[in-house]
Coordinates of C-alpha atoms in Angstrom, one line a residue:
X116 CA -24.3 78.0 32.8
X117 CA -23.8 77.9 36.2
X118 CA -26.1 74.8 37.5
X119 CA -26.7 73.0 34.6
X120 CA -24.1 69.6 33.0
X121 CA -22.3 70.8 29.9
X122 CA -23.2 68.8 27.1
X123 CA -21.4 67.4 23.9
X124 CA -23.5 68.0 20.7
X125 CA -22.6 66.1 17.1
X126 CA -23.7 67.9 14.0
X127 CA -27.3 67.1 14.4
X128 CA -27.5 68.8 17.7
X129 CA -27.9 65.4 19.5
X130 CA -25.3 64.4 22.3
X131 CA -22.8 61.9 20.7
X132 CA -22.3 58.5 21.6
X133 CA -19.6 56.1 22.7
X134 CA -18.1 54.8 19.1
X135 CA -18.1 51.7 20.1
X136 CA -20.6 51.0 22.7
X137 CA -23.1 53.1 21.5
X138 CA -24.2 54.4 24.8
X139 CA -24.4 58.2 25.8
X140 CA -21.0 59.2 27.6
X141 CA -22.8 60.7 31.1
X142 CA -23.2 58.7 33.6
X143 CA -26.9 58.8 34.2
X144 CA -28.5 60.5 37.3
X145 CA -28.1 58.3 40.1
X146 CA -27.0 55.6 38.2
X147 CA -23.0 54.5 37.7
X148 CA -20.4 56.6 36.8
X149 CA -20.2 56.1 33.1
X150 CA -16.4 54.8 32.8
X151 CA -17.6 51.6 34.1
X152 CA -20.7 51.4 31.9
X153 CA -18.8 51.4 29.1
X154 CA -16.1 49.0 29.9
X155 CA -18.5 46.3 30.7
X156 CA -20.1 47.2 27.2
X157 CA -16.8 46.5 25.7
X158 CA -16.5 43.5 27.5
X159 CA -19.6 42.4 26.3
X160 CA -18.9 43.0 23.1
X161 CA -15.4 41.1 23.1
X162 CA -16.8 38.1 24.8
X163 CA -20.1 38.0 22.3
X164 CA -17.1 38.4 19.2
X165 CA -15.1 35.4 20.7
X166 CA -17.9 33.5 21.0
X167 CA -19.4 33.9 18.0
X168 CA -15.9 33.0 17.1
X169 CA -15.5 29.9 18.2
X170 CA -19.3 28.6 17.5
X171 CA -18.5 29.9 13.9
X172 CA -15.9 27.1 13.4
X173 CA -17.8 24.7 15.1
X174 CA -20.6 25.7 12.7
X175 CA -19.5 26.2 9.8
X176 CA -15.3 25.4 9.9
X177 CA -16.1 22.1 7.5
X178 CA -16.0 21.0 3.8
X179 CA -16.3 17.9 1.8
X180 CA -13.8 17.7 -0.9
X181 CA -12.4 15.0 -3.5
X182 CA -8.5 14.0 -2.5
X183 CA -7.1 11.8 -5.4
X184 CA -9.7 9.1 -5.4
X185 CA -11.2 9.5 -1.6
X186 CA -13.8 11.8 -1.0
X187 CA -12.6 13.2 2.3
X188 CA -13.8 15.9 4.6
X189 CA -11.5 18.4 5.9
X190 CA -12.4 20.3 9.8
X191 CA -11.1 23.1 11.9
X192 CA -11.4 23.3 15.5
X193 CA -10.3 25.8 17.6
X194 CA -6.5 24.4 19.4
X195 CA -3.8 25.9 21.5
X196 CA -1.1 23.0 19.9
X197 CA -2.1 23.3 16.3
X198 CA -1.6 20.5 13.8
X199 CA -3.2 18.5 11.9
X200 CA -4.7 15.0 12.2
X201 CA -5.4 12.3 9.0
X202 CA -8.2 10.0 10.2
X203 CA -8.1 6.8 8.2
X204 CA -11.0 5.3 9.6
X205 CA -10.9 2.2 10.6
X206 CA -7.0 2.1 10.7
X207 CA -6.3 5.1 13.1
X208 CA -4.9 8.2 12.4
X209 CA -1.8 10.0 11.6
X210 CA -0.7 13.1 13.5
X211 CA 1.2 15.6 12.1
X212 CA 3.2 18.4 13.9
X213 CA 2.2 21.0 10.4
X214 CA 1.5 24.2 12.0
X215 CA 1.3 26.2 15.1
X216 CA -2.3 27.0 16.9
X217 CA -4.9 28.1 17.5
X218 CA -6.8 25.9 15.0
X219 CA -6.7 22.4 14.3
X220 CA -7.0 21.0 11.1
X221 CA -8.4 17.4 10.7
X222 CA -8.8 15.4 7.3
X223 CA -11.2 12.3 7.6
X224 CA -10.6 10.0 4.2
X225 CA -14.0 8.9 3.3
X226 CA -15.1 6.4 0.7
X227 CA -13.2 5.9 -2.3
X228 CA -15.0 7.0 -5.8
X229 CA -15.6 4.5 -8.0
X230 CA -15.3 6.1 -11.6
X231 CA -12.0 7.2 -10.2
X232 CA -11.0 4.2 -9.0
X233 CA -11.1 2.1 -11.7
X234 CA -9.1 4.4 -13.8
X235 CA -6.2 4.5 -11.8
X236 CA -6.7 0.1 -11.6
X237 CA -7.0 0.1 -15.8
X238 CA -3.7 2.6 -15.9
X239 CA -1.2 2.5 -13.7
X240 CA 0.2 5.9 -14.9
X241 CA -2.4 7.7 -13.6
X242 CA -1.4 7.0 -9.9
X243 CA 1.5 9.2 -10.5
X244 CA -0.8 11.7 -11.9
X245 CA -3.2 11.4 -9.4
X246 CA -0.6 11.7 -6.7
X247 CA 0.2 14.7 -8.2
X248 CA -3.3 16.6 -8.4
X249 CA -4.1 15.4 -4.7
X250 CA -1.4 17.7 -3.8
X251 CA -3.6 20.8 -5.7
X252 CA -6.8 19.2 -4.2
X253 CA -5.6 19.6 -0.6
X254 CA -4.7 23.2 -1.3
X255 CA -7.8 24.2 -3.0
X256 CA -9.6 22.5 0.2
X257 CA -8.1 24.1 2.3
X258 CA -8.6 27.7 0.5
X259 CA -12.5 26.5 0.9
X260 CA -12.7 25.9 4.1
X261 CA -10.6 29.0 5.1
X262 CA -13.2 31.0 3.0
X263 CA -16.4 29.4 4.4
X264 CA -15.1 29.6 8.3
X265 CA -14.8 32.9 8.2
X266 CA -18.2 33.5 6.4
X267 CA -19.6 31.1 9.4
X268 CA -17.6 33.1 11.7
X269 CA -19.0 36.5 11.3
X270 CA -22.5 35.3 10.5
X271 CA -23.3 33.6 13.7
X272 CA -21.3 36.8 15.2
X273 CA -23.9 38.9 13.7
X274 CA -27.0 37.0 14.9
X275 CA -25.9 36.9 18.2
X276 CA -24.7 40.0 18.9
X277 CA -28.3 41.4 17.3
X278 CA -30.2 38.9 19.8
X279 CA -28.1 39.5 22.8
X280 CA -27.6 43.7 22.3
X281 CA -30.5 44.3 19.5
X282 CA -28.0 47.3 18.6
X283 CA -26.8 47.8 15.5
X284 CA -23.5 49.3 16.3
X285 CA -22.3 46.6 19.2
X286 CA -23.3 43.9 16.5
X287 CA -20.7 45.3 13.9
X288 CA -18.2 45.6 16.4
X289 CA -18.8 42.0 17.6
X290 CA -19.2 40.9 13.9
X291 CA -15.8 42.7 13.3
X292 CA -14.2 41.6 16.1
X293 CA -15.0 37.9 15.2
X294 CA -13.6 38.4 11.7
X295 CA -10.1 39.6 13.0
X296 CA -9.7 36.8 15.2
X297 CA -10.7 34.3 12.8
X298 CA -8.7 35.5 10.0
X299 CA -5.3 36.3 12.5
X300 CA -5.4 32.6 14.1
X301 CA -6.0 31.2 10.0
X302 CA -3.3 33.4 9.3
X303 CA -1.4 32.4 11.9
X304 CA -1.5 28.6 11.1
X305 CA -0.6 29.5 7.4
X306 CA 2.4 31.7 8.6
X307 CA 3.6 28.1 10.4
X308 CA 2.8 26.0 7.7
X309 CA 5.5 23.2 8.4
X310 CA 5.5 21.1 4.8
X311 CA 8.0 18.6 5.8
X312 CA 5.7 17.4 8.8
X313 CA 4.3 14.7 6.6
X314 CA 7.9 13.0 6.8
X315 CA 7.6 12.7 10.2
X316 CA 4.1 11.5 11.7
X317 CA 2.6 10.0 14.4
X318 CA 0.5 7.1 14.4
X319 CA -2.7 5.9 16.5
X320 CA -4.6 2.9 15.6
X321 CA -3.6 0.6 13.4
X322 CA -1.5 2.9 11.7
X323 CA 1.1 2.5 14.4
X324 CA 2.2 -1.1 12.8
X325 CA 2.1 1.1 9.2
X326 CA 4.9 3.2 9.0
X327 CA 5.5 2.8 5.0
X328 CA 2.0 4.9 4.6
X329 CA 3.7 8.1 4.7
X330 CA 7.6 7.3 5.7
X331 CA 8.7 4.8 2.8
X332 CA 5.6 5.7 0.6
X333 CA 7.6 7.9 -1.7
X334 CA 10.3 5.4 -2.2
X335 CA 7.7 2.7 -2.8
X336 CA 5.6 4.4 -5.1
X337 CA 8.8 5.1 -7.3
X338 CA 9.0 1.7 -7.2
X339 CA 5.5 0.8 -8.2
X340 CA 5.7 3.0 -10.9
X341 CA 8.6 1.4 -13.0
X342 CA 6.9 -2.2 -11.3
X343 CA 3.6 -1.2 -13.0
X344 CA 5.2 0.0 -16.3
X345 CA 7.5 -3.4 -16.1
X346 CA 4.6 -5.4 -15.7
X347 CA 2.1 -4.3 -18.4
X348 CA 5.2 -4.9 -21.1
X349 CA 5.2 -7.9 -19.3
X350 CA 1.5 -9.0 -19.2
X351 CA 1.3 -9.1 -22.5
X352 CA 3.8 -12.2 -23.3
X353 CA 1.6 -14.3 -21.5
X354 CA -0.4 -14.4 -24.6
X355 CA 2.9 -15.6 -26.5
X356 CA 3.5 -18.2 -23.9
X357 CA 0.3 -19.5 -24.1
X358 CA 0.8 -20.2 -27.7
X359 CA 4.0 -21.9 -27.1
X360 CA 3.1 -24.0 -24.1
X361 CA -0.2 -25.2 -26.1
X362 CA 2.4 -26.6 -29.1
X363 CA 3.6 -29.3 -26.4
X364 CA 3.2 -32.7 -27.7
X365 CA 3.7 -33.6 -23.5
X366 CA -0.3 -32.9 -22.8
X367 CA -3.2 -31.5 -25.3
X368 CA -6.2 -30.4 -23.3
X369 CA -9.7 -32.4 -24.5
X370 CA -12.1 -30.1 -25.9
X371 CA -14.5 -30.9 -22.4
X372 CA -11.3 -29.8 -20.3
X373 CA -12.6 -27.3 -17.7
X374 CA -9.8 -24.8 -16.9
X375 CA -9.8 -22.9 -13.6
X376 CA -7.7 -20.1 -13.1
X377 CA -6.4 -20.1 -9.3
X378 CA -5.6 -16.3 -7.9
X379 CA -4.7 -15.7 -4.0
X380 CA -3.4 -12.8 -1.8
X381 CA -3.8 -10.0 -4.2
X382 CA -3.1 -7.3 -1.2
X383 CA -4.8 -4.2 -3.2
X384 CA -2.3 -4.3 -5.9
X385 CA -4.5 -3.0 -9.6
X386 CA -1.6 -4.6 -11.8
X387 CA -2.8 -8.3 -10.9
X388 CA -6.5 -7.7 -11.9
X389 CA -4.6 -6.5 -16.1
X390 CA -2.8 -10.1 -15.4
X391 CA -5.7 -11.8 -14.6
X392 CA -7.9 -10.4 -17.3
X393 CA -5.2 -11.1 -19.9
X394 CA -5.1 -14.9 -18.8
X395 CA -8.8 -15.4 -18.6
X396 CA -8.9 -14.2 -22.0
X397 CA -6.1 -15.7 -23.3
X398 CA -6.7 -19.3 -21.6
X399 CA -10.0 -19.3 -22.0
X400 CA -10.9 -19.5 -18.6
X401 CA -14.1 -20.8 -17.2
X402 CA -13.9 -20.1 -13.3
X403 CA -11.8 -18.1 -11.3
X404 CA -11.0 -19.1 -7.9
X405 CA -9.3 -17.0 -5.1
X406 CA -7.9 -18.0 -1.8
X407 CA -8.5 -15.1 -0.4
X408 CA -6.5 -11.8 0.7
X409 CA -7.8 -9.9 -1.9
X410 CA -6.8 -6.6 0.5
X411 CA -5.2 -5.4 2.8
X412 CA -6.9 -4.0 6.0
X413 CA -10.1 -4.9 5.0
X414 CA -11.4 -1.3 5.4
X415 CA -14.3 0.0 3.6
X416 CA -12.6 2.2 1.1
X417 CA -10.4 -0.6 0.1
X418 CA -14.1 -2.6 -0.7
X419 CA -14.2 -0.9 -4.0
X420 CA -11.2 -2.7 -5.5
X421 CA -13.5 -5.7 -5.8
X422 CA -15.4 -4.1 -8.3
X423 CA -12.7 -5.6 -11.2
X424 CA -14.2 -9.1 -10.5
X425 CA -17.4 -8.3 -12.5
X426 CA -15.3 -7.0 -15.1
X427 CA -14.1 -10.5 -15.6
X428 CA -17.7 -11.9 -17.1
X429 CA -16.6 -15.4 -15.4
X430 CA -17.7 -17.5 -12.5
X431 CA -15.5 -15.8 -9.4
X432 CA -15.5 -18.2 -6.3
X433 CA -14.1 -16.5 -3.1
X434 CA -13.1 -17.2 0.5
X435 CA -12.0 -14.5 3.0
X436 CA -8.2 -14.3 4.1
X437 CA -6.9 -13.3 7.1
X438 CA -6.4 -9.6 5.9
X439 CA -10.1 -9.5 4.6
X440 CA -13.1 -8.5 6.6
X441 CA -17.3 -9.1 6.5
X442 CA -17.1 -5.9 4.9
X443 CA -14.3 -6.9 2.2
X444 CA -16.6 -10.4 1.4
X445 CA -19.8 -8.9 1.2
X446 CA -18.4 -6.0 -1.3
X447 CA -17.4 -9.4 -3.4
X448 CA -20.9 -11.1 -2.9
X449 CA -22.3 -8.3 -3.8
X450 CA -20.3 -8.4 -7.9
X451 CA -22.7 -9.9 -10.4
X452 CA -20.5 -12.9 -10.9
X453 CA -18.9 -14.0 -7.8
X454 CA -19.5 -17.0 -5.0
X455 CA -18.5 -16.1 -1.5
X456 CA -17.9 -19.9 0.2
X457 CA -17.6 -19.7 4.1
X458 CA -18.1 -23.6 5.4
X459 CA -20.6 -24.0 2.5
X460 CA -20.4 -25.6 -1.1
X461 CA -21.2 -24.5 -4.6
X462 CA -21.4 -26.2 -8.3
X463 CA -19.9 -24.1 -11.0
X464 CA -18.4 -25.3 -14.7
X465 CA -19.5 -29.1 -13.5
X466 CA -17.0 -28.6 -10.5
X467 CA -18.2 -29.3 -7.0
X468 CA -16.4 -26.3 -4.9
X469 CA -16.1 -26.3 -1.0
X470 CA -14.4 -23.1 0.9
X471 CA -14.3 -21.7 4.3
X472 CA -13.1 -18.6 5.1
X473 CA -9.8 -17.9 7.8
X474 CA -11.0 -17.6 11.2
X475 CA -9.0 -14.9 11.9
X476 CA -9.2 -10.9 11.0
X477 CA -5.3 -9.9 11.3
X478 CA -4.5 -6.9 9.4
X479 CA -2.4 -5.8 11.9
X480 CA -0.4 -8.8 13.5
X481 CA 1.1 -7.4 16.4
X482 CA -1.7 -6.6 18.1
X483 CA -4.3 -8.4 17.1
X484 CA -5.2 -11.5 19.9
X485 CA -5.3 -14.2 17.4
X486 CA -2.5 -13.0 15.1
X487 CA -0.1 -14.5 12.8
X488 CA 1.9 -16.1 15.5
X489 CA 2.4 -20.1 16.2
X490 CA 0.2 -19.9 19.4
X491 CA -2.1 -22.6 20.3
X492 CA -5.0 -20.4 20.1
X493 CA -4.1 -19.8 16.7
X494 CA -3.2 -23.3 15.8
X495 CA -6.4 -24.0 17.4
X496 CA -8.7 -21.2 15.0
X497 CA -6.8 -22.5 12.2
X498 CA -6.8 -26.2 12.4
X499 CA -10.4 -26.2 13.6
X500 CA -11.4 -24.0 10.5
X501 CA -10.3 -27.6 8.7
X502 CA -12.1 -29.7 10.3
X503 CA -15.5 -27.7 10.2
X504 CA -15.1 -28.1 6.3
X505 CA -14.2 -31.5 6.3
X506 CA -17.2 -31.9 8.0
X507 CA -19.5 -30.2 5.7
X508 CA -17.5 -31.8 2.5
X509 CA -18.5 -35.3 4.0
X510 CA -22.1 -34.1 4.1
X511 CA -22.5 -32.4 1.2
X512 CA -24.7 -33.9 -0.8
X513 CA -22.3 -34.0 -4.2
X514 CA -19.1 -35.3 -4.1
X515 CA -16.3 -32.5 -4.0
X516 CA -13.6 -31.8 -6.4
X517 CA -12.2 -29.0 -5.2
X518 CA -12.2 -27.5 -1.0
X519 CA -10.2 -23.8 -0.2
X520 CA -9.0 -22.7 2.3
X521 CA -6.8 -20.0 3.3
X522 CA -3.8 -20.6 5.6
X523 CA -2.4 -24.2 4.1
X524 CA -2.5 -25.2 7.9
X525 CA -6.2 -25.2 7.7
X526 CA -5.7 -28.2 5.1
X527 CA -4.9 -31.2 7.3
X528 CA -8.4 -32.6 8.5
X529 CA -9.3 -32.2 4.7
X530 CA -6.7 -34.9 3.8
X531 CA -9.4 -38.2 1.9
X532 CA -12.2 -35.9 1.6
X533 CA -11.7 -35.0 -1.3
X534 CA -8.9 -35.4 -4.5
X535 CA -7.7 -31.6 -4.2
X536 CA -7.3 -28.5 -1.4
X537 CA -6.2 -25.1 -2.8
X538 CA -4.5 -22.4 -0.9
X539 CA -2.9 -19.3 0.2
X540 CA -1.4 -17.1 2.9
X541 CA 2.1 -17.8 2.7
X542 CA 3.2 -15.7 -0.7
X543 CA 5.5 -19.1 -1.9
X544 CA 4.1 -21.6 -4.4
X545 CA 4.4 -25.0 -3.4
X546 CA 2.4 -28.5 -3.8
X547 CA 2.3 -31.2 -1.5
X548 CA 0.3 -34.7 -0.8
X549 CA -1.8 -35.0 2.7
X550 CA -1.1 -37.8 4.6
X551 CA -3.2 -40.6 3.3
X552 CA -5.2 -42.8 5.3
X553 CA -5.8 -46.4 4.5
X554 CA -9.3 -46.9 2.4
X555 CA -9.2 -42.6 1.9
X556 CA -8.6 -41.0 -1.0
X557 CA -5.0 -39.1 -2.0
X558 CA -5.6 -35.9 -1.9
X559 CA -3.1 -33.2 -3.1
X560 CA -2.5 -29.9 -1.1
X561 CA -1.4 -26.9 -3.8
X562 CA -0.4 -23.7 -2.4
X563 CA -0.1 -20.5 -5.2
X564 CA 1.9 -17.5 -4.4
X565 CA 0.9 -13.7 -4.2
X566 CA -0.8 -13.0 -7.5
X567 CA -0.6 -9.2 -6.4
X568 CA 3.4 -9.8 -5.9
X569 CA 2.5 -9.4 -1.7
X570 CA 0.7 -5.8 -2.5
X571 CA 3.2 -3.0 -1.8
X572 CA 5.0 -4.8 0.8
X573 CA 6.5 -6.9 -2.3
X574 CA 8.7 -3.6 -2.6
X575 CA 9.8 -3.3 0.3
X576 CA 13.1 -5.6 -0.2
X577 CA 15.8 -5.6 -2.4
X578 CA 14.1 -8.1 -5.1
X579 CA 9.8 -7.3 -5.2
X580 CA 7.6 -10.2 -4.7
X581 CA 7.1 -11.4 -8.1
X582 CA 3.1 -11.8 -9.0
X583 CA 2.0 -15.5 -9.9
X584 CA -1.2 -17.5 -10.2
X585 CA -1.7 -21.0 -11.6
X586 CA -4.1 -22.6 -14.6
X587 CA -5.6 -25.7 -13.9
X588 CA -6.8 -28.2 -16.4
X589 CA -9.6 -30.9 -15.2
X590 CA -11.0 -33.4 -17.4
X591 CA -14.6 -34.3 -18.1
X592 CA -14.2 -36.7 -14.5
X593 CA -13.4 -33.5 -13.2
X594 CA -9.8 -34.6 -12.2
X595 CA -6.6 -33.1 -12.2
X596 CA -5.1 -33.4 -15.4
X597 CA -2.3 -30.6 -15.5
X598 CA -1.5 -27.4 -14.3
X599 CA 0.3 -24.1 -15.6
X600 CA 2.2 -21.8 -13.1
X601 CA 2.6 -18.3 -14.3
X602 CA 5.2 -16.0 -12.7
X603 CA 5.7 -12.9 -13.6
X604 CA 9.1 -11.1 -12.5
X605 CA 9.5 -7.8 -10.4
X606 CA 11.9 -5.1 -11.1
X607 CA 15.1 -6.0 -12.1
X608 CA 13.1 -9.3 -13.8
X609 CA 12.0 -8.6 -17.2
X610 CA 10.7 -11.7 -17.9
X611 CA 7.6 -14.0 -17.7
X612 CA 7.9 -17.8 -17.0
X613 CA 4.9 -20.2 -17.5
X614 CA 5.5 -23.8 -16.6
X615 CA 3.9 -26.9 -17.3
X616 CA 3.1 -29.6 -15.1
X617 CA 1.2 -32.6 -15.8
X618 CA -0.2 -35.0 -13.6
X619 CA 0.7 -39.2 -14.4
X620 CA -1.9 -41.0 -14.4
X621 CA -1.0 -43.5 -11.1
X622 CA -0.9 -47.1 -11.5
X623 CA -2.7 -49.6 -9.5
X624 CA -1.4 -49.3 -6.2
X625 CA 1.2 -46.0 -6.5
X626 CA 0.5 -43.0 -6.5
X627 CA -0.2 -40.2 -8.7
X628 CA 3.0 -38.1 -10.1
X629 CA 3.9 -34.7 -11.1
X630 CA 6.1 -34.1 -14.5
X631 CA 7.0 -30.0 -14.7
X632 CA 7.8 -28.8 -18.2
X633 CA 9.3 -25.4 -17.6
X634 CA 9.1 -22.8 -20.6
X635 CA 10.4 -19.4 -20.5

């Protein structure tokens, strides 16, 4: 009719409304033309569905999971590059080129579980299992946190849109919209999905100085598996050499002997502690004594690889290496059995111990201020880590029979304190005499290898690192009576070799001597 605005009628005999806006079509009377109404509507909507997007990730885009033995949480963030980032805390990260944007994908290794743990120390076989199922718990991870960032996604969609536009229709749209984006830019990364990126990572942190973690960590762990198998065949002929050695007619130990079973640099490896458990019981240990090194960065996670110390049920005297941190000796002070010495003295078995711990914390040499390099700064920690326990071994109010320390440098201002300084650090056995000083004592320096064959950098050569330790025998004086170095061969050296030495009794004026009887 002539005068009056057609209008459009639905089914219900209403006027129908803009699918997606919701809003009547007409411009209203006076107001805008209508066009421009509902762009800005749309508009609206789009910019509520992005953002309701991206806070939905923020939100929500998270999930803890179990990865091998860690407990690690895995995060997406929105990203234009992509990729994906393995935090290591405190060693750095490792950045990885895996997949194209616009999320980000970062996987923060947490604390290590202890049940699960232990099980891969007790059986080496499991690592290659568990190396195996980590791959499957990355994936189902990953399937989680897809699944819950898109539930996140559209749920904070929805309860924005409905506060912002209180409109039911606008918030679907905006609820759908956030969906679709989520899911295309998940998709998107999974249709990118670079596998081979691990092969070729960046570093940041300490990591940078780490390369073997992902680049030579297949062939190593290859390695470690025939090492491992090697080794328990191995471990369990020390029991036969004992027998042997013990039939010498060169030295009987007294029924008061005290024997002390002297460990150092373990570097993470789990076949040392099946060594050292087989010799405690075996020798008939009474204390255990390590020069420190027991890991490798000194990270938390790496803390719960003490935890084989109280299954030893003896005495377990520590001092911190270079490679272990406050963290790494109170994880050992806090085992049931164990004795962390740092410039301070202990009485154990009828043995009067002293032990400091290094001055330095140097898992990562090269860029570490006071690293492993002859520098008069270091020369300077070390030595004066020496005379700070020669000081309190002259003070202590027991004579001592024993002082540790870690780096065999540290020993010199020790030399006619005391009859014997034990060591570490430099992964070769060897025994020395201080210099002696008129009207002092003699006192012998003895230096034992890397009872954890140098951890896995024992692999990294053509011959591995083999694992040794050494049994000492005191007498009811509490002196030095003999000693039996245990070595125990890498791949390529199926064999184990024990080694007697006994001490000679010095005559008046000479000093005391060292006769090795070698057994195979």
């Amino acid at each position: 009719m002539d005068g009056q605005r057609d209008e459009q009628h639905d089914d219900t005999g209403g006027r129908a409304d803009d699918p997606v806006t919701g809003a009547d079509p007409s411009p209203p009377v006076g107001g805008r033309p209508g066009p421009l109404r509902r762009t800005g509507v749309i508009l609206a909507v789009l910019a509520v569905g992005l953002a309701g997007a991206v806070l939905g990730v923020l939100a929500g885009g998270h999930v803890d999971t179990d990865i091998g033995p860690f407990r690690a949480n895995l995060a997406l963030t929105p990203a234009s590059a992509g990729g994906t980032t393995v935090d290591v805390p405190p060693l750095g990260a490792l950045l990885l080129d895996s997949h194209d944007g616009p999320v980000h994908l970062t996987v923060r290794l947490g604390a290590l579980d202890q049940s699960r743990t232990e099980a891969l120390l007790d059986d080496p076989a499991s690592i290659s299992r568990a190396s195996q199922s980590a791959v499957e718990d990355v994936r189902t991870g990953v399937m989680r946190l897809g699944l819950r960032t898109l539930a996140s996604t559209v749920l904070v969609t929805l309860v924005l849109a409905g506060l912002i536009f209180r409109n039911v229709r606008r918030t679907a749209w905006a609820g759908g919209l956030a969906l679709l984006v989520t899911a295309g830019s998940l998709g998107a990364a999974a249709a990118t999905l670079r596998p081979q990126a691990i092969e070729e990572p960046r570093y940041e942190g300490l990591l940078v100085n780490a390369p073997a973690i992902v680049g030579d960590a297949r062939r190593i762990a290859n390695d470690y598996t025939k090492y491992a198998e090697q080794l328990q065949r191995l471990v369990g002929n020390v029991s036969q050499l004992y027998t042997t050695v013990s039939a010498l007619p060169v030295y009987e130990p007294a029924p008061g002997t005290t024997r002390v079973l002297h460990v150092s640099d373990m570097h993470l490896n789990p076949t040392g502690w099946q060594l050292i458990r087989t010799v405690v019981e075996q020798f008939g240990i009474d204390v255990v004594i390590d020069t420190g090194d027991i890991t490798d960065w000194g990270s938390e996670p790496e803390a719960s690889f003490v935890g084989s110390i109280g299954l030893l049920k003896k005495p377990y005297i520590f001092i911190r290496g270079n490679h272990d941190s406050g963290k790494t000796a109170a994880a050992v002070a806090r085992q049931p059995n164990a004795i962390v010495l740092n410039n301070s003295t202990t009485t154990v078995a009828g043995l009067t111990i002293a032990g400091i711990g290094d001055p330095r914390f140097t898992p990562d040499k090269n860029t570490s201020p006071a690293g492993s390099g002859l520098t008069q700064q270091v020369a300077d920690q070390v030595i004066g880590a020496g005379e700070q326990l020669a000081t309190t071994v002259r003070r202590a109010p027991r004579p001592v029979n024993i002082a540790l320390v870690h780096d065999p440098a540290s020993a010199g201002p020790l030399a006619g304190t005391c009859p014997l300084v034990l060591a570490g650090h430099t992964h070769a056995r060897q025994i020395s005499k201080l210099p002696e000083a008129p009207g002092q004592q003699p006192t012998t320096l003895m230096v034992e290898g890397s009872t954890g064959g140098a951890g896995l950098r024992g692999l990294e050569g053509e011959k591995p690192t083999p694992l040794s330790m050494s049994v000492l025998y005191f007498d009811q004086d509490k002196m030095l009576q003999a000693y039996d170095d245990i070595t125990v061969g890498g791949t390529g050296q199926a064999q184990v070799n024990l080694e007697r030495h006994v001490v000679q009794t010095p005559t008046a004026g000479a000093p005391a001597s060292v006769t090795p009887t070698p057994t195979r």
